[in-house]
Coordinates of C-alpha atoms in Angstrom, one line a residue:
Chain L
X1 CA 35.7 92.7 33.5
X2 CA 34.9 95.0 36.3
X3 CA 38.4 96.0 37.3
X4 CA 41.6 94.5 36.0
X5 CA 43.3 95.1 39.3
X6 CA 41.2 92.3 40.8
X7 CA 42.4 89.7 38.4
X8 CA 44.5 86.7 39.4
X9 CA 47.8 86.3 37.5
X10 CA 46.4 83.3 35.6
X11 CA 43.2 85.1 34.6
X12 CA 45.2 88.2 33.5
X13 CA 47.4 86.0 31.4
X14 CA 44.4 84.7 29.5
X15 CA 43.1 88.2 28.9
X16 CA 46.6 89.5 27.7
X17 CA 46.9 86.6 25.3
X18 CA 43.4 86.9 23.9
X19 CA 43.9 90.6 23.3
X20 CA 41.0 91.5 25.6
X21 CA 43.3 94.1 27.2
X22 CA 46.9 95.1 27.0
X23 CA 49.8 95.0 29.5
X24 CA 49.5 98.8 29.7
X25 CA 45.8 98.6 30.5
X26 CA 46.6 96.1 33.3
X27 CA 49.4 98.3 34.7
X28 CA 47.1 101.4 34.6
X29 CA 44.4 99.5 36.6
X30 CA 47.0 98.6 39.2
X31 CA 48.4 102.2 39.3
X32 CA 44.8 103.5 39.7
X33 CA 44.3 101.1 42.6
X34 CA 47.5 102.2 44.2
X35 CA 46.4 105.9 43.8
X36 CA 43.2 105.1 45.6
X37 CA 44.7 103.0 48.5
X38 CA 48.2 104.3 49.1
X39 CA 47.2 107.2 51.3
X40 CA 45.5 104.8 53.7
X41 CA 47.8 101.8 53.4
X42 CA 51.4 102.9 52.5
X43 CA 52.2 99.5 51.0
X44 CA 54.9 101.0 48.7
X45 CA 58.1 102.9 49.4
X46 CA 58.8 103.6 45.7
X47 CA 56.5 103.3 42.6
X48 CA 58.6 103.3 39.4
X49 CA 56.0 104.5 37.0
X50 CA 58.4 105.2 34.2
X51 CA 60.2 101.9 34.3
X52 CA 57.0 99.9 34.7
X53 CA 55.4 101.7 31.7
X54 CA 58.4 100.8 29.6
X55 CA 58.2 97.2 30.7
X56 CA 54.5 97.0 29.9
X57 CA 55.1 98.4 26.4
X58 CA 58.0 95.9 25.9
X59 CA 55.6 93.0 27.0
X60 CA 53.0 94.3 24.5
X61 CA 55.5 94.2 21.6
X62 CA 56.7 90.8 22.7
X63 CA 53.1 89.5 22.5
X64 CA 52.7 91.2 19.1
X65 CA 55.8 89.5 17.8
X66 CA 54.5 86.2 19.0
X67 CA 57.1 85.9 21.7
X68 CA 55.8 84.4 24.9
X69 CA 58.1 84.1 28.0
X70 CA 55.5 82.4 30.1
X71 CA 52.8 83.2 32.6
X72 CA 54.4 86.3 34.0
X73 CA 54.7 88.2 30.8
X74 CA 53.0 91.6 31.1
X75 CA 52.0 90.9 34.8
X76 CA 52.6 93.7 37.3
X77 CA 54.7 92.5 40.3
X78 CA 55.9 94.3 43.4
X79 CA 59.2 93.7 45.2
X80 CA 60.0 94.0 48.9
X81 CA 62.5 96.8 49.3
X82 CA 65.3 94.5 50.6
X83 CA 65.8 93.1 47.0
X84 CA 68.2 95.2 45.1
X85 CA 67.1 96.8 41.9
X86 CA 69.5 98.5 39.4
X87 CA 68.6 102.2 39.1
X88 CA 65.7 102.0 41.6
X89 CA 66.4 103.3 45.1
X90 CA 66.6 100.4 47.6
X91 CA 66.6 101.1 51.3
X92 CA 65.4 98.0 53.2
X93 CA 63.3 100.6 55.1
X94 CA 66.5 101.9 56.8
X95 CA 67.8 105.4 57.0
X96 CA 71.3 104.0 56.6
X97 CA 70.5 103.2 53.0
X98 CA 68.5 106.3 52.2
X99 CA 69.0 107.3 48.6
X100 CA 71.0 104.2 47.7
X101 CA 70.7 103.3 44.0
X102 CA 72.1 99.7 43.6
X103 CA 74.5 99.1 40.6
X104 CA 72.9 95.6 39.9
X105 CA 69.7 93.6 40.0
X106 CA 69.1 90.7 42.5
X107 CA 68.8 87.4 40.7
X108 CA 65.1 87.2 41.4
X109 CA 64.7 90.6 39.7
X110 CA 66.6 89.5 36.6
X111 CA 64.5 86.4 36.4
X112 CA 61.2 88.3 36.7
X113 CA 62.5 90.7 34.0
X114 CA 63.5 87.8 31.7
X115 CA 60.0 86.4 32.3
X116 CA 58.5 89.7 31.0
X117 CA 57.0 90.9 34.3
X118 CA 56.4 94.5 34.9
X119 CA 58.1 95.7 38.1
X120 CA 55.7 98.1 39.8
X121 CA 57.9 99.2 42.6
X122 CA 59.3 98.5 46.1
X123 CA 57.2 97.7 49.1
X124 CA 57.5 98.6 52.7
X125 CA 59.0 96.3 55.3
X126 CA 60.3 96.3 58.9
X127 CA 63.8 97.7 58.7
X128 CA 66.1 95.1 57.3
X129 CA 63.2 92.6 57.6
X130 CA 63.5 92.6 61.4
X131 CA 59.9 92.7 62.8
X132 CA 56.5 91.1 62.6
X133 CA 54.3 94.2 61.9
X134 CA 56.0 96.5 59.4
X135 CA 55.9 99.1 62.2
X136 CA 59.7 99.1 62.3
X137 CA 60.1 100.9 59.0
X138 CA 62.1 104.2 59.1
X139 CA 59.6 105.5 56.5
X140 CA 56.3 105.0 58.3
X141 CA 54.1 102.0 58.9
X142 CA 51.9 100.0 56.5
X143 CA 48.3 99.3 57.5
X144 CA 46.2 96.2 57.0
X145 CA 43.6 96.6 54.1
X146 CA 41.0 94.5 56.0
X147 CA 41.1 97.0 58.9
X148 CA 43.5 100.0 58.8
X149 CA 43.6 100.0 62.7
X150 CA 45.5 96.7 62.5
X151 CA 49.0 95.8 61.2
X152 CA 49.5 93.9 58.0
X153 CA 52.0 91.6 59.7
X154 CA 55.7 91.6 58.8
X155 CA 58.3 91.9 57.9
X156 CA 57.0 91.7 54.3
X157 CA 53.8 93.7 55.3
X158 CA 53.9 96.0 52.2
X159 CA 54.1 93.1 49.8
X160 CA 51.2 91.3 51.5
X161 CA 49.0 94.5 51.7
X162 CA 49.6 95.4 48.0
X163 CA 48.4 92.0 46.8
X164 CA 45.5 92.0 49.2
X165 CA 44.3 95.3 48.0
X166 CA 45.0 94.9 44.3
X167 CA 47.9 97.4 43.9
X168 CA 49.9 94.4 42.7
X169 CA 48.8 91.1 41.1
X170 CA 51.7 89.3 42.9
X171 CA 54.7 90.3 44.9
X172 CA 57.9 88.9 46.4
X173 CA 58.8 88.9 50.1
X174 CA 61.5 87.3 52.2
X175 CA 61.0 84.9 55.1
X176 CA 63.6 84.5 57.9
X177 CA 61.2 83.5 60.7
X178 CA 57.8 83.8 59.1
X179 CA 58.1 87.2 57.3
X180 CA 56.1 86.0 54.3
X181 CA 53.7 83.5 55.9
X182 CA 52.6 85.6 58.9
X183 CA 51.7 88.8 56.8
X184 CA 50.0 86.5 54.2
X185 CA 47.9 85.2 57.0
X186 CA 47.1 88.7 58.4
X187 CA 46.2 90.1 55.0
X188 CA 44.2 87.1 53.6
X189 CA 46.5 86.2 50.8
X190 CA 48.7 83.2 49.9
X191 CA 52.4 83.4 51.0
X192 CA 55.1 80.8 50.4
X193 CA 58.5 80.2 52.0
X194 CA 60.2 77.8 49.6
X195 CA 62.8 75.1 50.6
X196 CA 66.0 76.8 51.6
X197 CA 68.2 77.1 48.6
X198 CA 65.5 76.9 46.0
X199 CA 65.4 80.6 45.3
X200 CA 68.7 82.6 44.9
X201 CA 69.5 85.0 47.7
X202 CA 71.9 87.0 45.5
X203 CA 70.9 90.6 45.8
X204 CA 68.7 90.0 48.9
X205 CA 70.0 92.3 51.6
X206 CA 71.0 89.7 54.1
X207 CA 69.5 89.5 57.6
X208 CA 70.3 85.9 58.7
X209 CA 71.8 84.0 55.8
X210 CA 71.1 80.4 57.0
X211 CA 67.4 81.3 57.4
X212 CA 66.5 83.9 54.7
X213 CA 64.5 82.7 51.7
X214 CA 62.6 84.7 49.0
X215 CA 59.1 83.6 48.1
X216 CA 55.8 84.8 46.5
X217 CA 52.6 86.5 47.6
X218 CA 49.5 86.0 45.4
X219 CA 45.8 85.8 45.8
X220 CA 45.6 82.2 44.8
X221 CA 47.6 79.0 45.3
X222 CA 47.9 78.4 41.6
X223 CA 49.3 81.9 41.1
X224 CA 51.9 81.3 43.8
X225 CA 53.0 78.2 42.1
X226 CA 53.5 80.1 38.8
X227 CA 55.5 82.9 40.5
X228 CA 57.6 80.4 42.4
X229 CA 58.5 78.4 39.3
X230 CA 59.7 81.7 37.7
X231 CA 62.1 82.6 40.4
X232 CA 63.4 79.2 41.5
X233 CA 66.5 77.6 40.2
X234 CA 70.2 77.3 40.6
X235 CA 72.3 80.5 40.7
X236 CA 76.1 80.4 40.7
X237 CA 76.1 83.8 42.4
X238 CA 74.6 82.2 45.6
X239 CA 76.8 79.4 47.0
X240 CA 73.9 78.0 49.0
X241 CA 71.7 77.7 45.9
X242 CA 70.3 74.2 45.3
X243 CA 71.9 72.6 42.3
X244 CA 69.5 69.7 41.7
X245 CA 66.2 69.5 39.7
X246 CA 63.6 72.0 40.7
X247 CA 60.4 70.4 42.0
X248 CA 57.3 71.5 40.0
X249 CA 54.9 73.2 42.4
X250 CA 52.2 73.3 39.7
X251 CA 52.2 69.5 39.2
X252 CA 49.6 68.5 41.8
X253 CA 47.2 71.4 42.0
X254 CA 44.2 69.5 40.7
X255 CA 45.1 66.1 42.3
X256 CA 43.1 66.4 45.5
X257 CA 44.2 64.9 48.8
X258 CA 42.9 61.4 48.5
X259 CA 45.3 59.0 50.3
X260 CA 47.6 61.8 51.7
X261 CA 48.7 61.6 55.3
X262 CA 48.4 64.8 57.2
X263 CA 49.9 65.6 60.6
X264 CA 48.5 68.2 63.0
X265 CA 51.3 69.7 65.2
X266 CA 50.1 69.2 68.8
X267 CA 52.3 72.0 70.3
X268 CA 50.7 74.5 67.9
X269 CA 47.1 73.6 68.5
X270 CA 46.3 75.8 71.6
X271 CA 47.7 77.1 74.8
X272 CA 48.8 80.5 76.0
X273 CA 48.7 83.1 73.2
X274 CA 46.6 81.1 70.8
X275 CA 43.3 82.6 69.7
X276 CA 40.5 79.9 70.0
X277 CA 39.0 81.1 66.7
X278 CA 42.2 80.5 64.9
X279 CA 42.5 77.0 66.4
X280 CA 38.9 76.2 65.5
X281 CA 39.4 77.4 61.9
X282 CA 42.5 75.2 61.6
X283 CA 40.6 72.1 63.0
X284 CA 37.8 72.8 60.6
X285 CA 40.2 73.0 57.7
X286 CA 41.7 69.6 58.7
X287 CA 38.3 68.0 58.9
X288 CA 37.5 69.1 55.4
X289 CA 40.7 67.5 54.2
X290 CA 39.8 64.3 56.0
X291 CA 36.4 64.4 54.3
X292 CA 38.2 64.8 51.0
X293 CA 40.1 61.6 51.6
X294 CA 43.2 62.4 53.6
X295 CA 44.1 60.7 56.8
X296 CA 44.8 63.0 59.8
X297 CA 46.9 62.3 62.9
X298 CA 48.2 64.5 65.7
X299 CA 52.0 64.6 65.9
X300 CA 53.9 65.9 68.9
X301 CA 57.1 67.8 68.2
X302 CA 58.5 68.7 71.6
X303 CA 61.4 70.7 70.3
X304 CA 59.3 73.4 68.6
X305 CA 58.6 74.9 72.0
X306 CA 62.3 75.8 72.1
X307 CA 62.5 76.9 68.5
X308 CA 61.7 80.6 69.2
X309 CA 64.4 80.7 71.9
X310 CA 67.0 79.2 69.5
X311 CA 65.9 81.5 66.7
X312 CA 66.4 84.6 68.9
X313 CA 70.0 83.6 69.4
X314 CA 70.8 82.4 65.9
X315 CA 69.1 85.1 63.9
X316 CA 70.6 88.0 65.8
X317 CA 74.0 86.3 65.8
X318 CA 73.9 86.1 62.0
X319 CA 72.5 89.6 61.7
X320 CA 75.2 91.1 63.8
X321 CA 77.7 89.7 61.3
X322 CA 75.8 90.5 58.1
X323 CA 75.0 94.1 59.1
X324 CA 78.7 94.9 59.8
X325 CA 78.9 95.9 56.1
X326 CA 76.9 99.1 56.9
X327 CA 79.9 101.1 58.0
X328 CA 79.6 104.4 56.1
X329 CA 82.4 103.6 53.7
X330 CA 81.1 102.2 50.4
X331 CA 77.4 103.2 50.2
X332 CA 74.6 104.8 52.2
X333 CA 74.8 107.2 55.1
X334 CA 78.0 108.5 56.7
X335 CA 78.0 110.5 59.9
X336 CA 81.4 112.0 60.5
X337 CA 83.9 111.3 63.2
X338 CA 87.6 112.1 63.9
X339 CA 88.6 108.5 63.3
X340 CA 87.3 105.8 61.1
X341 CA 86.0 103.8 64.1
X342 CA 84.2 106.8 65.5
X343 CA 82.7 107.5 62.0
X344 CA 81.4 103.9 61.8
X345 CA 79.9 104.0 65.3
X346 CA 78.3 107.4 64.6
X347 CA 76.9 106.2 61.3
X348 CA 75.5 103.1 62.7
X349 CA 74.1 104.8 65.8
X350 CA 72.3 107.4 63.6
X351 CA 71.4 105.1 60.6
X352 CA 69.9 102.0 62.3
X353 CA 66.5 102.0 64.0
X354 CA 65.7 100.7 67.5
X355 CA 64.8 97.1 66.5
X356 CA 67.9 96.7 64.3
X357 CA 70.2 98.0 67.1
X358 CA 68.5 95.6 69.5
X359 CA 69.1 92.6 67.4
X360 CA 72.7 93.6 66.6
X361 CA 73.4 94.0 70.3
X362 CA 71.7 90.7 71.1
X363 CA 73.8 88.9 68.5
X364 CA 77.0 90.6 69.5
X365 CA 76.4 89.6 73.1
X366 CA 75.4 86.0 72.2
X367 CA 78.6 85.6 70.2
X368 CA 81.0 87.3 72.6
X369 CA 83.7 85.5 74.5
X370 CA 82.4 83.6 77.5
X371 CA 78.8 83.3 76.3
X372 CA 79.2 81.6 72.9
X373 CA 78.8 78.0 74.2
X374 CA 75.9 78.8 76.5
X375 CA 73.9 80.6 73.9
X376 CA 74.9 80.3 70.3
X377 CA 76.3 76.8 70.3
X378 CA 73.5 75.5 72.4
X379 CA 70.9 77.1 70.0
X380 CA 72.6 75.4 67.1
X381 CA 72.2 72.0 68.9
X382 CA 68.5 72.8 69.5
X383 CA 68.3 73.5 65.8
X384 CA 69.4 70.0 65.2
X385 CA 66.7 68.7 67.6
X386 CA 64.1 70.7 65.6
X387 CA 65.3 69.1 62.3
X388 CA 65.2 65.7 63.9
X389 CA 61.6 66.2 65.1
X390 CA 60.6 67.3 61.6
X391 CA 62.4 64.3 60.0
X392 CA 60.7 61.9 62.4
X393 CA 57.3 63.4 61.6
X394 CA 57.8 63.2 57.8
X395 CA 58.5 59.5 58.2
X396 CA 54.8 59.0 58.9
X397 CA 53.0 62.0 57.3
X398 CA 53.3 63.8 53.9
X399 CA 52.6 67.3 55.2
X400 CA 52.2 69.0 58.6
X401 CA 49.5 71.6 59.4
X402 CA 49.2 74.3 62.0
X403 CA 47.9 77.8 62.3
X404 CA 50.2 80.2 60.4
X405 CA 50.1 82.6 63.4
X406 CA 48.6 82.2 66.9
X407 CA 46.3 85.2 66.3
X408 CA 44.8 87.3 63.5
X409 CA 46.1 90.8 62.8
X410 CA 46.8 92.8 66.0
X411 CA 46.3 96.5 66.5
X412 CA 48.8 99.1 65.4
X413 CA 51.0 99.9 68.4
X414 CA 49.7 97.0 70.5
X415 CA 53.1 95.2 70.7
X416 CA 55.4 98.0 69.7
X417 CA 56.9 98.5 73.2
X418 CA 57.2 94.8 74.1
X419 CA 59.7 93.1 71.8
X420 CA 59.2 89.6 73.2
X421 CA 55.4 89.7 72.7
X422 CA 56.1 90.7 69.1
X423 CA 58.5 87.9 68.6
X424 CA 55.9 85.4 69.9
X425 CA 53.7 86.1 66.8
X426 CA 56.2 84.0 64.7
X427 CA 56.1 81.0 67.0
X428 CA 54.4 78.7 64.4
X429 CA 56.6 79.7 61.4
X430 CA 60.1 79.8 62.9
X431 CA 60.7 76.0 63.2
X432 CA 60.7 75.5 59.4
X433 CA 63.2 78.3 59.0
X434 CA 65.5 76.5 61.3
X435 CA 65.0 73.3 59.4
X436 CA 65.1 74.8 55.9
X437 CA 61.9 73.1 55.0
X438 CA 59.2 74.8 52.9
X439 CA 56.0 76.2 54.3
X440 CA 53.1 78.3 53.1
X441 CA 50.0 80.1 54.4
X442 CA 46.6 79.9 52.8
X443 CA 43.6 82.0 53.9
X444 CA 40.6 79.9 55.2
X445 CA 38.1 82.4 56.6
X446 CA 37.5 85.4 58.8
X447 CA 37.3 85.8 62.5
X448 CA 34.4 87.5 64.3
X449 CA 36.1 90.8 63.8
X450 CA 36.3 90.3 60.1
X451 CA 40.0 89.7 60.0
X452 CA 41.5 86.9 57.8
X453 CA 42.8 83.6 59.3
X454 CA 45.6 81.6 57.7
X455 CA 46.5 78.0 57.9
X456 CA 50.1 76.8 57.5
X457 CA 51.1 73.8 55.5
X458 CA 54.6 72.4 56.0
X459 CA 56.4 69.8 53.9
X460 CA 59.8 68.1 53.8
X461 CA 62.7 69.6 51.8
X462 CA 61.8 70.0 48.1
X463 CA 58.3 68.9 49.0
X464 CA 56.7 71.8 47.2
X465 CA 54.5 69.6 44.9
X466 CA 52.7 67.9 47.8
X467 CA 52.6 71.2 49.8
X468 CA 50.9 73.0 46.9
X469 CA 48.6 70.0 46.3
X470 CA 47.3 70.2 49.9
X471 CA 47.1 74.1 49.7
X472 CA 45.0 73.9 46.5
X473 CA 42.5 71.5 48.2
X474 CA 42.3 73.8 51.3
X475 CA 41.7 76.8 48.9
X476 CA 38.9 74.9 47.1
X477 CA 37.2 73.8 50.3
X478 CA 37.5 77.3 51.9
X479 CA 36.4 79.2 48.8
X480 CA 38.2 82.2 50.2
X481 CA 39.7 83.7 47.1
X482 CA 36.3 85.1 46.0
X483 CA 35.5 86.7 49.3
X484 CA 38.9 88.4 49.4
X485 CA 38.2 90.3 46.2
X486 CA 34.8 91.4 47.6
X487 CA 36.3 92.5 50.9
X488 CA 39.1 94.6 49.2
X489 CA 36.3 96.8 47.7
X490 CA 35.3 97.7 51.3
X491 CA 38.7 99.3 51.9
X492 CA 38.3 103.1 52.4
X493 CA 39.3 104.8 49.2
Chain S
X1 CA 55.0 76.2 76.9
X2 CA 57.0 74.1 79.4
X3 CA 57.9 75.8 82.6
X4 CA 61.6 76.3 83.0
X5 CA 61.8 78.8 85.7
X6 CA 64.8 77.0 87.2
X7 CA 66.9 77.8 84.1
X8 CA 66.2 81.5 83.9
X9 CA 69.4 82.9 85.3
X10 CA 69.3 86.6 85.9
X11 CA 71.6 88.1 83.3
X12 CA 73.5 91.4 83.7
X13 CA 74.5 92.7 80.3
X14 CA 77.1 95.4 80.0
X15 CA 75.3 97.2 77.1
X16 CA 77.9 99.9 76.7
X17 CA 80.6 97.3 76.1
X18 CA 78.5 95.3 73.7
X19 CA 77.6 98.5 71.8
X20 CA 81.4 99.2 71.5
X21 CA 82.0 95.8 70.1
X22 CA 79.2 96.3 67.6
X23 CA 80.4 99.8 66.6
X24 CA 77.1 101.5 67.5
X25 CA 77.1 104.7 69.4
X26 CA 74.1 104.8 71.7
X27 CA 72.5 107.8 73.5
X28 CA 72.0 107.6 77.3
X29 CA 68.3 107.0 76.8
X30 CA 68.9 104.1 74.4
X31 CA 71.4 102.6 76.9
X32 CA 68.7 102.6 79.5
X33 CA 66.1 101.0 77.2
X34 CA 68.4 98.2 76.1
X35 CA 69.6 97.6 79.7
X36 CA 66.0 96.8 80.6
X37 CA 65.0 94.9 77.5
X38 CA 67.9 92.7 76.5
X39 CA 68.0 90.6 79.8
X40 CA 64.3 89.8 79.3
X41 CA 65.0 88.5 75.8
X42 CA 68.1 86.7 76.7
X43 CA 66.3 85.1 79.6
X44 CA 63.7 83.7 77.2
X45 CA 66.4 82.6 74.8
X46 CA 68.3 80.9 77.6
X47 CA 65.5 78.3 77.7
X48 CA 67.5 76.5 75.1
X49 CA 69.8 75.5 78.0
X50 CA 67.0 73.4 79.5
X51 CA 67.2 70.8 76.7
X52 CA 69.5 67.9 77.0
X53 CA 71.7 68.1 74.0
X54 CA 74.4 65.7 75.0
X55 CA 75.7 64.0 71.9
X56 CA 73.8 66.3 69.6
X57 CA 75.8 67.9 66.8
X58 CA 75.2 71.7 66.2
X59 CA 73.6 72.7 62.9
X60 CA 74.9 75.9 61.4
X61 CA 73.1 75.6 58.1
X62 CA 70.1 73.7 56.8
X63 CA 72.0 72.3 53.7
X64 CA 74.9 69.9 54.0
X65 CA 77.1 72.1 51.9
X66 CA 80.9 72.6 52.2
X67 CA 83.3 74.4 49.9
X68 CA 81.1 75.1 46.8
X69 CA 83.6 75.7 44.0
X70 CA 83.4 77.3 40.6
X71 CA 85.8 77.8 37.8
X72 CA 88.1 80.8 38.3
X73 CA 87.2 82.5 35.1
X74 CA 87.0 86.2 34.1
X75 CA 83.5 87.5 33.9
X76 CA 81.6 90.8 33.9
X77 CA 82.1 93.1 36.9
X78 CA 80.0 95.9 38.3
X79 CA 80.7 99.2 36.7
X80 CA 83.4 101.0 38.8
X81 CA 82.0 104.5 38.3
X82 CA 78.5 103.4 39.1
X83 CA 79.6 101.7 42.3
X84 CA 81.7 104.7 43.4
X85 CA 78.9 107.1 42.6
X86 CA 77.1 105.6 45.7
X87 CA 79.9 106.1 48.2
X88 CA 79.8 108.9 50.7
X89 CA 83.3 110.1 49.7
X90 CA 85.7 109.1 47.0
X91 CA 89.0 110.3 45.5
X92 CA 91.0 109.0 42.5
X93 CA 88.6 106.0 42.1
X94 CA 89.0 105.0 45.8
X95 CA 86.8 105.2 48.9
X96 CA 87.9 107.9 51.4
X97 CA 87.8 107.2 55.2
X98 CA 88.9 109.3 58.2
X99 CA 92.4 108.5 59.5
X100 CA 92.7 105.1 60.9
X101 CA 95.9 105.3 63.0
X102 CA 97.0 108.0 65.4
X103 CA 99.7 110.3 64.3
X104 CA 102.0 109.2 67.2

């Protein structure tokens, strides 16, 4: 084995069980990779060397005792820094939470610990997950390992970059409008937004509660299924958590696509803002699926052209309510004032960054008296139209396919001063957040500039098995996983 | 993208008022930036008004959930001292804030 940091989760699991290497060896390889890459990439905000070393030793003794808690035992995993971790600083990349040490673990964190994973640390994000490039972090931007002049996407840019470069074997992100899938696409890794409610949001610092969902980043489709199964499941601490049986994402990975019906979303296959190379790669992917036995049809979903507009009313409205909790009273920053109200306004003025303020202001405006019906209520009706369009599509097809993002990774700074241009990079991912349906991005190739292209697979609610089945076939046809490992070694170290 | 120029109504947003409602103090520079940016974003968002939604029910949440109940039983709580250790100011196991009412 050349370098343990380049292993997939499933391959590492084999090595750990055969005794070829230990959990500590694996962690040390990942730490070494982080040491070589962090100065250039800045994927991490915090690396918990002490806690991770202890967890690796614990995994080793479990293996020695013959205890096996499943495929994640001894596997180093990174967490987006908007998931709270007991005794590890959690900031959501905001100054308002600088130095905050949470008194509890998010449910996903408890589940990973129970599964024997080794938590490496906390990854960088756009402040409070608001952004599409990880440039909105109060602690400095993250760069794309394929080309450090470009962004890794966002908001889960740190989690995507860490997996792409091998400073984590897998990671968790959160997806409110595309914040897992778009960075997965930009960084050439697999990223999954599960069905809303499948993964508990307890301990996820809330942005827009009716849209937020936690999901995995990995280098392969099979690894993503393993990680998803470990974190999915009912949680009484999240009232929106799904109570039924959890679909098995691993069930159809080898089944192929013979007889499956695939729909290509017409509205996402070109037009203003779409890179022709991305469209061509998406079409080529679909042709390969057709050759593999699937039937393909184009499906028009007129409402998706309005999804972005609806999203930029709904998400800010929910964020303006959720972020009211950052008031300088119970945790985080406090900036003084002569009255409580003045203290709160000063704290929030000083503690929040420009994009977070922009969205709170947008949401406050959209919800304020006189505008509520014209904006927020109308956006909620458009949300119904989007759901209706999806439901109609899924009457005739098993999955839908589109590009994950209209372009490959853009340059650092390119969209920083134009919020609307930045928002448009989520145009393909937002509709399924509004509908609550699952979606994932799989890398299929590189553009002329050598940057990864991702294809998005969407499925009906709880349709993870068929979504992963198609994703696994796309991965086999594209044979991209091998090249991603080669390309990471080209990163300046 | 469909063309909906007819529905873009110029919006004039009183940012200072919205910021007061949101309890965010803004500098003069920030006020200027948001006064320029927010109307552009709201203009784009206002495209939702172009769609005919007569008879369409609003969706506030992707799951048809209402009143999720659980048994009201005593369980473990967060450690009080650990929670209070993260607060900016405490006294006698309580959060301290500046005065709330005027001493009229």
